[in-house]
């Protein structure tokens, strides 16, 4: 809906995002409560710690929040959603979390139990006030990783537009966009990403066909692929696959539906 209204949706940020979606100038900032595994208790803990100042890194965040309320699942979801992108690559941050969390939990337990002396406790506080992240030299997230992460914890791709890579070819080939589709249109050509797939078998002759959901990041449309076309193009119908399709538009049960005549993966143009 935001894309249709040409409102930019800003990704979640651990130092900026509130529980709900908020308005920033002419954009909308993604809210923490919309991220999987991030509940009210965790958000309250984050907001409480944030009152002391902005987080300077993942380690700084873990040292300052209540880890009883911000557990491993919550942190992993926050990383996958992009909340810590200003601190590093998502895959590196996930590995780094596993490397440091036990030591941080142990230190917090000792502090809570009063096992540090008066002066050693003060020294620890100073030393960890703004700890520096030392991220591991590991494989970094690529676009496919980020798509998978965001689809898991947000439900859709927020920070990666797969179609941007094919802008030049789409400017030459596409005749319209999803939001402009109207019943009665024929031979329309558009680029989109596969968001959903449902394969079915026809009752008459037991042939496979499919219903797919396509998105061009402005709007979604349901598409139908009849058996003849489906058997020719079956390999390209995968989640997050960028495709170029040609077909006609009909209205079915009050909804705009695209009947696909031809389809090809945009990766064929790479």
PDB file of C-alpha atoms in Angstrom:
ATOM      1  CA  UNK A   1       0.000   0.000   0.000  1.00  0.00           C
ATOM      2  CA  UNK A   2       2.855   2.382   0.848  1.00  0.00           C
ATOM      3  CA  UNK A   3       4.560   1.656  -2.454  1.00  0.00           C
ATOM      4  CA  UNK A   4       1.322   2.247  -4.334  1.00  0.00           C
ATOM      5  CA  UNK A   5       1.045   5.638  -2.626  1.00  0.00           C
ATOM      6  CA  UNK A   6       4.728   6.297  -3.410  1.00  0.00           C
ATOM      7  CA  UNK A   7       5.658   6.434   0.271  1.00  0.00           C
ATOM      8  CA  UNK A   8       9.098   5.065   1.049  1.00  0.00           C
ATOM      9  CA  UNK A   9       9.215   2.432   3.784  1.00  0.00           C
ATOM     10  CA  UNK A  10      12.424   2.837   5.766  1.00  0.00           C
ATOM     11  CA  UNK A  11      13.955  -0.340   7.227  1.00  0.00           C
ATOM     12  CA  UNK A  12      13.884  -0.938  10.994  1.00  0.00           C
ATOM     13  CA  UNK A  13      16.751   0.659  12.899  1.00  0.00           C
ATOM     14  CA  UNK A  14      17.650  -0.267  16.473  1.00  0.00           C
ATOM     15  CA  UNK A  15      18.366   3.386  17.308  1.00  0.00           C
ATOM     16  CA  UNK A  16      15.333   4.915  15.595  1.00  0.00           C
ATOM     17  CA  UNK A  17      12.418   2.485  15.279  1.00  0.00           C
ATOM     18  CA  UNK A  18       9.617   2.553  17.821  1.00  0.00           C
ATOM     19  CA  UNK A  19       7.178  -0.240  18.541  1.00  0.00           C
ATOM     20  CA  UNK A  20       4.762   0.867  15.809  1.00  0.00           C
ATOM     21  CA  UNK A  21       5.346   2.343  12.363  1.00  0.00           C
ATOM     22  CA  UNK A  22       6.237   6.032  12.548  1.00  0.00           C
ATOM     23  CA  UNK A  23       6.323   8.904  10.072  1.00  0.00           C
ATOM     24  CA  UNK A  24       9.684  10.437   9.153  1.00  0.00           C
ATOM     25  CA  UNK A  25       9.277  13.393   6.815  1.00  0.00           C
ATOM     26  CA  UNK A  26       7.602  11.836   3.763  1.00  0.00           C
ATOM     27  CA  UNK A  27       8.578   8.274   4.665  1.00  0.00           C
ATOM     28  CA  UNK A  28       7.421   5.597   7.092  1.00  0.00           C
ATOM     29  CA  UNK A  29       9.822   3.883   9.482  1.00  0.00           C
ATOM     30  CA  UNK A  30       9.241   0.154  10.012  1.00  0.00           C
ATOM     31  CA  UNK A  31       8.132  -0.690  13.559  1.00  0.00           C
ATOM     32  CA  UNK A  32       9.811  -3.240  15.822  1.00  0.00           C
ATOM     33  CA  UNK A  33       6.522  -4.884  16.802  1.00  0.00           C
ATOM     34  CA  UNK A  34       6.047  -6.027  13.180  1.00  0.00           C
ATOM     35  CA  UNK A  35       9.182  -8.197  13.376  1.00  0.00           C
ATOM     36  CA  UNK A  36       8.740 -11.876  14.227  1.00  0.00           C
ATOM     37  CA  UNK A  37       9.833 -12.856  17.775  1.00  0.00           C
ATOM     38  CA  UNK A  38      10.011  -9.221  18.938  1.00  0.00           C
ATOM     39  CA  UNK A  39       7.415  -8.807  21.690  1.00  0.00           C
ATOM     40  CA  UNK A  40       6.354  -5.996  23.983  1.00  0.00           C
ATOM     41  CA  UNK A  41       8.765  -6.961  26.775  1.00  0.00           C
ATOM     42  CA  UNK A  42      11.737  -6.890  24.413  1.00  0.00           C
ATOM     43  CA  UNK A  43      10.715  -3.554  22.922  1.00  0.00           C
ATOM     44  CA  UNK A  44      10.318  -2.040  26.392  1.00  0.00           C
ATOM     45  CA  UNK A  45      13.810  -3.261  27.324  1.00  0.00           C
ATOM     46  CA  UNK A  46      15.269  -1.755  24.147  1.00  0.00           C
ATOM     47  CA  UNK A  47      13.544   1.589  24.693  1.00  0.00           C
ATOM     48  CA  UNK A  48      14.692   1.701  28.325  1.00  0.00           C
ATOM     49  CA  UNK A  49      18.327   1.094  27.358  1.00  0.00           C
ATOM     50  CA  UNK A  50      18.084   3.604  24.524  1.00  0.00           C
ATOM     51  CA  UNK A  51      17.273   6.382  26.994  1.00  0.00           C
ATOM     52  CA  UNK A  52      20.926   6.232  28.078  1.00  0.00           C
ATOM     53  CA  UNK A  53      22.067   7.064  24.548  1.00  0.00           C
ATOM     54  CA  UNK A  54      22.250   5.516  21.105  1.00  0.00           C
ATOM     55  CA  UNK A  55      23.701   2.048  20.657  1.00  0.00           C
ATOM     56  CA  UNK A  56      27.156   2.094  19.078  1.00  0.00           C
ATOM     57  CA  UNK A  57      27.348  -1.554  18.072  1.00  0.00           C
ATOM     58  CA  UNK A  58      25.940  -5.017  18.647  1.00  0.00           C
ATOM     59  CA  UNK A  59      28.118  -5.638  21.695  1.00  0.00           C
ATOM     60  CA  UNK A  60      27.133  -2.285  23.177  1.00  0.00           C
ATOM     61  CA  UNK A  61      23.494  -3.232  22.638  1.00  0.00           C
ATOM     62  CA  UNK A  62      23.883  -6.622  24.328  1.00  0.00           C
ATOM     63  CA  UNK A  63      25.734  -5.109  27.283  1.00  0.00           C
ATOM     64  CA  UNK A  64      22.986  -2.559  27.913  1.00  0.00           C
ATOM     65  CA  UNK A  65      19.679  -4.349  27.330  1.00  0.00           C
ATOM     66  CA  UNK A  66      18.025  -6.810  29.694  1.00  0.00           C
ATOM     67  CA  UNK A  67      18.864 -10.137  28.062  1.00  0.00           C
ATOM     68  CA  UNK A  68      16.134 -11.850  30.066  1.00  0.00           C
ATOM     69  CA  UNK A  69      13.643  -9.893  27.978  1.00  0.00           C
ATOM     70  CA  UNK A  70      15.696  -9.676  24.786  1.00  0.00           C
ATOM     71  CA  UNK A  71      16.522 -13.328  24.170  1.00  0.00           C
ATOM     72  CA  UNK A  72      18.452 -15.118  21.438  1.00  0.00           C
ATOM     73  CA  UNK A  73      15.454 -15.480  19.100  1.00  0.00           C
ATOM     74  CA  UNK A  74      14.681 -11.794  19.442  1.00  0.00           C
ATOM     75  CA  UNK A  75      18.235 -10.669  18.699  1.00  0.00           C
ATOM     76  CA  UNK A  76      18.485 -13.019  15.719  1.00  0.00           C
ATOM     77  CA  UNK A  77      15.223 -11.642  14.301  1.00  0.00           C
ATOM     78  CA  UNK A  78      16.391  -8.063  14.836  1.00  0.00           C
ATOM     79  CA  UNK A  79      19.593  -8.841  12.960  1.00  0.00           C
ATOM     80  CA  UNK A  80      17.755 -10.590  10.124  1.00  0.00           C
ATOM     81  CA  UNK A  81      15.333  -7.671   9.795  1.00  0.00           C
ATOM     82  CA  UNK A  82      18.223  -5.242   9.341  1.00  0.00           C
ATOM     83  CA  UNK A  83      17.985  -3.404  12.672  1.00  0.00           C
ATOM     84  CA  UNK A  84      21.762  -3.520  13.110  1.00  0.00           C
ATOM     85  CA  UNK A  85      22.789  -2.850   9.501  1.00  0.00           C
ATOM     86  CA  UNK A  86      24.632   0.325  10.526  1.00  0.00           C
ATOM     87  CA  UNK A  87      26.975  -1.898  12.573  1.00  0.00           C
ATOM     88  CA  UNK A  88      27.820  -4.509   9.966  1.00  0.00           C
ATOM     89  CA  UNK A  89      26.747  -7.256   7.600  1.00  0.00           C
ATOM     90  CA  UNK A  90      23.868  -9.421   8.809  1.00  0.00           C
ATOM     91  CA  UNK A  91      25.571 -12.787   8.440  1.00  0.00           C
ATOM     92  CA  UNK A  92      28.699 -11.512  10.187  1.00  0.00           C
ATOM     93  CA  UNK A  93      26.598 -10.080  13.022  1.00  0.00           C
ATOM     94  CA  UNK A  94      24.823 -13.417  13.513  1.00  0.00           C
ATOM     95  CA  UNK A  95      28.155 -15.238  13.828  1.00  0.00           C
ATOM     96  CA  UNK A  96      29.543 -12.487  16.070  1.00  0.00           C
ATOM     97  CA  UNK A  97      26.546 -12.769  18.400  1.00  0.00           C
ATOM     98  CA  UNK A  98      27.250 -16.466  18.947  1.00  0.00           C
ATOM     99  CA  UNK A  99      30.895 -15.674  19.707  1.00  0.00           C
ATOM    100  CA  UNK A 100      30.268 -13.036  22.383  1.00  0.00           C
ATOM    101  CA  UNK A 101      26.900 -13.762  24.000  1.00  0.00           C
ATOM    102  CA  UNK A 102      28.113 -16.315  26.588  1.00  0.00           C
ATOM    103  CA  UNK A 103      30.802 -13.980  27.943  1.00  0.00           C
ATOM    104  CA  UNK A 104      28.329 -11.098  28.123  1.00  0.00           C
ATOM    105  CA  UNK A 105      25.723 -13.214  29.901  1.00  0.00           C
ATOM    106  CA  UNK A 106      28.365 -14.415  32.361  1.00  0.00           C
ATOM    107  CA  UNK A 107      29.519 -10.879  33.084  1.00  0.00           C
ATOM    108  CA  UNK A 108      25.943  -9.676  33.588  1.00  0.00           C
ATOM    109  CA  UNK A 109      25.246 -12.571  35.969  1.00  0.00           C
ATOM    110  CA  UNK A 110      28.292 -11.693  38.069  1.00  0.00           C
ATOM    111  CA  UNK A 111      27.325  -8.026  38.158  1.00  0.00           C
ATOM    112  CA  UNK A 112      23.747  -8.867  39.151  1.00  0.00           C
ATOM    113  CA  UNK A 113      25.070 -11.114  41.913  1.00  0.00           C
ATOM    114  CA  UNK A 114      27.450  -8.459  43.223  1.00  0.00           C
ATOM    115  CA  UNK A 115      30.514 -10.649  42.633  1.00  0.00           C
ATOM    116  CA  UNK A 116      32.611  -7.744  41.359  1.00  0.00           C
ATOM    117  CA  UNK A 117      34.353  -5.571  43.920  1.00  0.00           C
ATOM    118  CA  UNK A 118      33.494  -1.896  44.205  1.00  0.00           C
ATOM    119  CA  UNK A 119      36.358  -0.656  42.054  1.00  0.00           C
ATOM    120  CA  UNK A 120      36.509  -3.561  39.618  1.00  0.00           C
ATOM    121  CA  UNK A 121      32.840  -3.008  38.874  1.00  0.00           C
ATOM    122  CA  UNK A 122      33.481   0.634  38.034  1.00  0.00           C
ATOM    123  CA  UNK A 123      36.400  -0.335  35.795  1.00  0.00           C
ATOM    124  CA  UNK A 124      34.250  -2.874  33.983  1.00  0.00           C
ATOM    125  CA  UNK A 125      31.546  -0.282  33.402  1.00  0.00           C
ATOM    126  CA  UNK A 126      34.044   2.172  31.926  1.00  0.00           C
ATOM    127  CA  UNK A 127      35.663  -0.462  29.742  1.00  0.00           C
ATOM    128  CA  UNK A 128      32.370  -1.645  28.315  1.00  0.00           C
ATOM    129  CA  UNK A 129      30.640   1.726  28.025  1.00  0.00           C
ATOM    130  CA  UNK A 130      31.277   1.820  24.261  1.00  0.00           C
ATOM    131  CA  UNK A 131      32.778  -1.573  23.358  1.00  0.00           C
ATOM    132  CA  UNK A 132      34.027  -1.926  19.812  1.00  0.00           C
ATOM    133  CA  UNK A 133      32.648  -4.713  17.622  1.00  0.00           C
ATOM    134  CA  UNK A 134      35.302  -6.945  16.079  1.00  0.00           C
ATOM    135  CA  UNK A 135      33.330  -8.763  13.427  1.00  0.00           C
ATOM    136  CA  UNK A 136      34.552 -12.156  12.172  1.00  0.00           C
ATOM    137  CA  UNK A 137      35.957 -12.504   8.692  1.00  0.00           C
ATOM    138  CA  UNK A 138      33.221 -14.755   7.436  1.00  0.00           C
ATOM    139  CA  UNK A 139      30.984 -15.081   4.415  1.00  0.00           C
ATOM    140  CA  UNK A 140      28.844 -11.964   4.126  1.00  0.00           C
ATOM    141  CA  UNK A 141      25.150 -11.788   3.294  1.00  0.00           C
ATOM    142  CA  UNK A 142      24.226 -11.471  -0.368  1.00  0.00           C
ATOM    143  CA  UNK A 143      20.887 -10.356  -1.783  1.00  0.00           C
ATOM    144  CA  UNK A 144      19.458 -13.870  -1.639  1.00  0.00           C
ATOM    145  CA  UNK A 145      20.399 -14.212   2.036  1.00  0.00           C
ATOM    146  CA  UNK A 146      18.795 -10.867   2.857  1.00  0.00           C
ATOM    147  CA  UNK A 147      15.637 -11.780   0.927  1.00  0.00           C
ATOM    148  CA  UNK A 148      15.382 -15.029   2.882  1.00  0.00           C
ATOM    149  CA  UNK A 149      16.030 -13.286   6.205  1.00  0.00           C
ATOM    150  CA  UNK A 150      13.423 -10.594   5.597  1.00  0.00           C
ATOM    151  CA  UNK A 151      10.824 -12.992   4.277  1.00  0.00           C
ATOM    152  CA  UNK A 152      11.282 -15.082   7.442  1.00  0.00           C
ATOM    153  CA  UNK A 153      10.990 -12.317  10.040  1.00  0.00           C
ATOM    154  CA  UNK A 154       9.107  -9.551   8.211  1.00  0.00           C
ATOM    155  CA  UNK A 155       7.079 -11.487   5.675  1.00  0.00           C
ATOM    156  CA  UNK A 156       8.333  -9.721   2.556  1.00  0.00           C
ATOM    157  CA  UNK A 157      11.448  -8.152   1.035  1.00  0.00           C
ATOM    158  CA  UNK A 158      11.990  -4.663   2.405  1.00  0.00           C
ATOM    159  CA  UNK A 159      15.554  -3.595   1.651  1.00  0.00           C
ATOM    160  CA  UNK A 160      16.300  -5.519  -1.542  1.00  0.00           C
ATOM    161  CA  UNK A 161      14.600  -4.827  -4.873  1.00  0.00           C
ATOM    162  CA  UNK A 162      15.618  -7.724  -7.100  1.00  0.00           C
ATOM    163  CA  UNK A 163      14.232  -5.988 -10.182  1.00  0.00           C
ATOM    164  CA  UNK A 164      16.690  -3.082  -9.905  1.00  0.00           C
ATOM    165  CA  UNK A 165      19.368  -5.326 -11.375  1.00  0.00           C
ATOM    166  CA  UNK A 166      17.275  -5.690 -14.532  1.00  0.00           C
ATOM    167  CA  UNK A 167      16.115  -2.093 -14.893  1.00  0.00           C
ATOM    168  CA  UNK A 168      17.657  -1.656 -18.358  1.00  0.00           C
ATOM    169  CA  UNK A 169      16.031  -4.744 -19.839  1.00  0.00           C
ATOM    170  CA  UNK A 170      12.692  -3.952 -18.211  1.00  0.00           C
ATOM    171  CA  UNK A 171      12.697  -0.454 -19.667  1.00  0.00           C
ATOM    172  CA  UNK A 172      13.002  -2.044 -23.111  1.00  0.00           C
ATOM    173  CA  UNK A 173      10.642  -4.985 -22.666  1.00  0.00           C
ATOM    174  CA  UNK A 174       7.918  -3.995 -20.187  1.00  0.00           C
ATOM    175  CA  UNK A 175       4.728  -2.379 -21.429  1.00  0.00           C
ATOM    176  CA  UNK A 176       3.103  -1.762 -18.055  1.00  0.00           C
ATOM    177  CA  UNK A 177       3.318  -2.305 -14.300  1.00  0.00           C
ATOM    178  CA  UNK A 178       1.148  -4.367 -11.956  1.00  0.00           C
ATOM    179  CA  UNK A 179      -0.714  -1.367 -10.546  1.00  0.00           C
ATOM    180  CA  UNK A 180      -1.794  -0.330 -14.068  1.00  0.00           C
ATOM    181  CA  UNK A 181      -3.305  -3.690 -15.033  1.00  0.00           C
ATOM    182  CA  UNK A 182      -6.954  -3.473 -16.073  1.00  0.00           C
ATOM    183  CA  UNK A 183      -9.350  -6.237 -17.155  1.00  0.00           C
ATOM    184  CA  UNK A 184      -9.446  -6.546 -20.943  1.00  0.00           C
ATOM    185  CA  UNK A 185      -5.795  -5.671 -21.515  1.00  0.00           C
ATOM    186  CA  UNK A 186      -3.995  -8.069 -23.863  1.00  0.00           C
ATOM    187  CA  UNK A 187      -0.362  -8.842 -24.659  1.00  0.00           C
ATOM    188  CA  UNK A 188       0.885  -7.013 -21.588  1.00  0.00           C
ATOM    189  CA  UNK A 189       4.536  -7.520 -20.682  1.00  0.00           C
ATOM    190  CA  UNK A 190       5.883  -6.851 -17.216  1.00  0.00           C
ATOM    191  CA  UNK A 191       8.692  -7.743 -14.884  1.00  0.00           C
ATOM    192  CA  UNK A 192       7.964  -9.116 -11.439  1.00  0.00           C
ATOM    193  CA  UNK A 193       9.221 -11.296  -8.615  1.00  0.00           C
ATOM    194  CA  UNK A 194       7.499 -14.537  -7.616  1.00  0.00           C
ATOM    195  CA  UNK A 195       6.026 -14.219  -4.114  1.00  0.00           C
ATOM    196  CA  UNK A 196       3.850 -17.311  -3.962  1.00  0.00           C
ATOM    197  CA  UNK A 197       3.206 -20.526  -5.877  1.00  0.00           C
ATOM    198  CA  UNK A 198       0.400 -23.052  -5.711  1.00  0.00           C
ATOM    199  CA  UNK A 199       0.522 -26.023  -8.061  1.00  0.00           C
ATOM    200  CA  UNK A 200      -2.722 -27.835  -8.787  1.00  0.00           C
ATOM    201  CA  UNK A 201      -3.878 -30.636 -11.072  1.00  0.00           C
ATOM    202  CA  UNK A 202      -6.720 -30.229 -13.548  1.00  0.00           C
ATOM    203  CA  UNK A 203      -9.740 -32.431 -12.938  1.00  0.00           C
ATOM    204  CA  UNK A 204     -10.335 -33.106 -16.611  1.00  0.00           C
ATOM    205  CA  UNK A 205      -7.005 -34.581 -17.699  1.00  0.00           C
ATOM    206  CA  UNK A 206      -4.837 -34.575 -14.554  1.00  0.00           C
ATOM    207  CA  UNK A 207      -2.356 -32.012 -15.924  1.00  0.00           C
ATOM    208  CA  UNK A 208      -0.342 -29.732 -13.634  1.00  0.00           C
ATOM    209  CA  UNK A 209      -0.921 -25.976 -13.683  1.00  0.00           C
ATOM    210  CA  UNK A 210      -0.214 -23.208 -11.196  1.00  0.00           C
ATOM    211  CA  UNK A 211      -1.467 -20.085  -9.490  1.00  0.00           C
ATOM    212  CA  UNK A 212       1.299 -17.624  -8.627  1.00  0.00           C
ATOM    213  CA  UNK A 213       1.514 -14.288  -6.879  1.00  0.00           C
ATOM    214  CA  UNK A 214       3.688 -11.745  -8.670  1.00  0.00           C
ATOM    215  CA  UNK A 215       5.033  -8.472  -7.301  1.00  0.00           C
ATOM    216  CA  UNK A 216       6.853  -5.558  -8.907  1.00  0.00           C
ATOM    217  CA  UNK A 217       7.373  -3.884  -5.498  1.00  0.00           C
ATOM    218  CA  UNK A 218       4.519  -1.467  -6.184  1.00  0.00           C
ATOM    219  CA  UNK A 219       1.652  -3.938  -6.170  1.00  0.00           C
ATOM    220  CA  UNK A 220       0.848  -7.645  -6.350  1.00  0.00           C
ATOM    221  CA  UNK A 221      -1.243  -9.592  -8.842  1.00  0.00           C
ATOM    222  CA  UNK A 222      -2.516 -13.157  -8.930  1.00  0.00           C
ATOM    223  CA  UNK A 223      -1.540 -14.980 -12.097  1.00  0.00           C
ATOM    224  CA  UNK A 224      -2.720 -18.213 -13.689  1.00  0.00           C
ATOM    225  CA  UNK A 225      -0.427 -20.529 -15.653  1.00  0.00           C
ATOM    226  CA  UNK A 226      -2.353 -23.142 -17.609  1.00  0.00           C
ATOM    227  CA  UNK A 227      -0.854 -26.618 -18.257  1.00  0.00           C
ATOM    228  CA  UNK A 228       0.654 -25.978 -21.694  1.00  0.00           C
ATOM    229  CA  UNK A 229       2.589 -22.917 -20.548  1.00  0.00           C
ATOM    230  CA  UNK A 230       3.364 -24.384 -17.125  1.00  0.00           C
ATOM    231  CA  UNK A 231       5.068 -27.501 -18.489  1.00  0.00           C
ATOM    232  CA  UNK A 232       7.307 -25.255 -20.625  1.00  0.00           C
ATOM    233  CA  UNK A 233       8.207 -22.846 -17.828  1.00  0.00           C
ATOM    234  CA  UNK A 234       7.970 -24.937 -14.643  1.00  0.00           C
ATOM    235  CA  UNK A 235      11.647 -24.510 -13.717  1.00  0.00           C
ATOM    236  CA  UNK A 236      11.410 -20.731 -13.297  1.00  0.00           C
ATOM    237  CA  UNK A 237       8.552 -20.690 -10.795  1.00  0.00           C
ATOM    238  CA  UNK A 238      10.475 -20.325  -7.555  1.00  0.00           C
ATOM    239  CA  UNK A 239      10.028 -17.934  -4.646  1.00  0.00           C
ATOM    240  CA  UNK A 240      11.935 -14.648  -5.211  1.00  0.00           C
ATOM    241  CA  UNK A 241      12.661 -15.542  -8.851  1.00  0.00           C
ATOM    242  CA  UNK A 242      12.659 -12.446 -11.125  1.00  0.00           C
ATOM    243  CA  UNK A 243      10.554 -13.123 -14.207  1.00  0.00           C
ATOM    244  CA  UNK A 244       9.379 -11.426 -17.371  1.00  0.00           C
ATOM    245  CA  UNK A 245       5.840 -12.444 -18.302  1.00  0.00           C
ATOM    246  CA  UNK A 246       3.422 -11.813 -21.133  1.00  0.00           C
ATOM    247  CA  UNK A 247      -0.307 -12.341 -20.952  1.00  0.00           C
ATOM    248  CA  UNK A 248      -3.829 -10.976 -20.813  1.00  0.00           C
ATOM    249  CA  UNK A 249      -5.801  -9.501 -17.940  1.00  0.00           C
ATOM    250  CA  UNK A 250      -9.183 -10.684 -16.709  1.00  0.00           C
ATOM    251  CA  UNK A 251     -11.379 -10.061 -13.716  1.00  0.00           C
ATOM    252  CA  UNK A 252     -12.121 -13.135 -11.613  1.00  0.00           C
ATOM    253  CA  UNK A 253     -14.379 -12.983  -8.571  1.00  0.00           C
ATOM    254  CA  UNK A 254     -13.871  -9.245  -8.378  1.00  0.00           C
ATOM    255  CA  UNK A 255     -10.068  -9.489  -8.558  1.00  0.00           C
ATOM    256  CA  UNK A 256      -7.685  -8.614 -11.363  1.00  0.00           C
ATOM    257  CA  UNK A 257      -6.005 -11.756 -12.671  1.00  0.00           C
ATOM    258  CA  UNK A 258      -3.173 -12.163 -15.158  1.00  0.00           C
ATOM    259  CA  UNK A 259      -3.368 -15.136 -17.542  1.00  0.00           C
ATOM    260  CA  UNK A 260       0.214 -15.926 -18.526  1.00  0.00           C
ATOM    261  CA  UNK A 261       0.970 -16.889 -22.122  1.00  0.00           C
ATOM    262  CA  UNK A 262       4.757 -16.688 -21.999  1.00  0.00           C
ATOM    263  CA  UNK A 263       7.361 -16.385 -19.242  1.00  0.00           C
ATOM    264  CA  UNK A 264      11.112 -16.316 -18.850  1.00  0.00           C
ATOM    265  CA  UNK A 265      13.459 -15.833 -15.932  1.00  0.00           C
ATOM    266  CA  UNK A 266      15.132 -12.415 -15.999  1.00  0.00           C
ATOM    267  CA  UNK A 267      18.324 -14.212 -15.026  1.00  0.00           C
ATOM    268  CA  UNK A 268      18.494 -15.343 -18.641  1.00  0.00           C
ATOM    269  CA  UNK A 269      19.491 -11.776 -19.532  1.00  0.00           C
ATOM    270  CA  UNK A 270      22.528 -11.749 -17.222  1.00  0.00           C
TER     271      UNK A 270
END
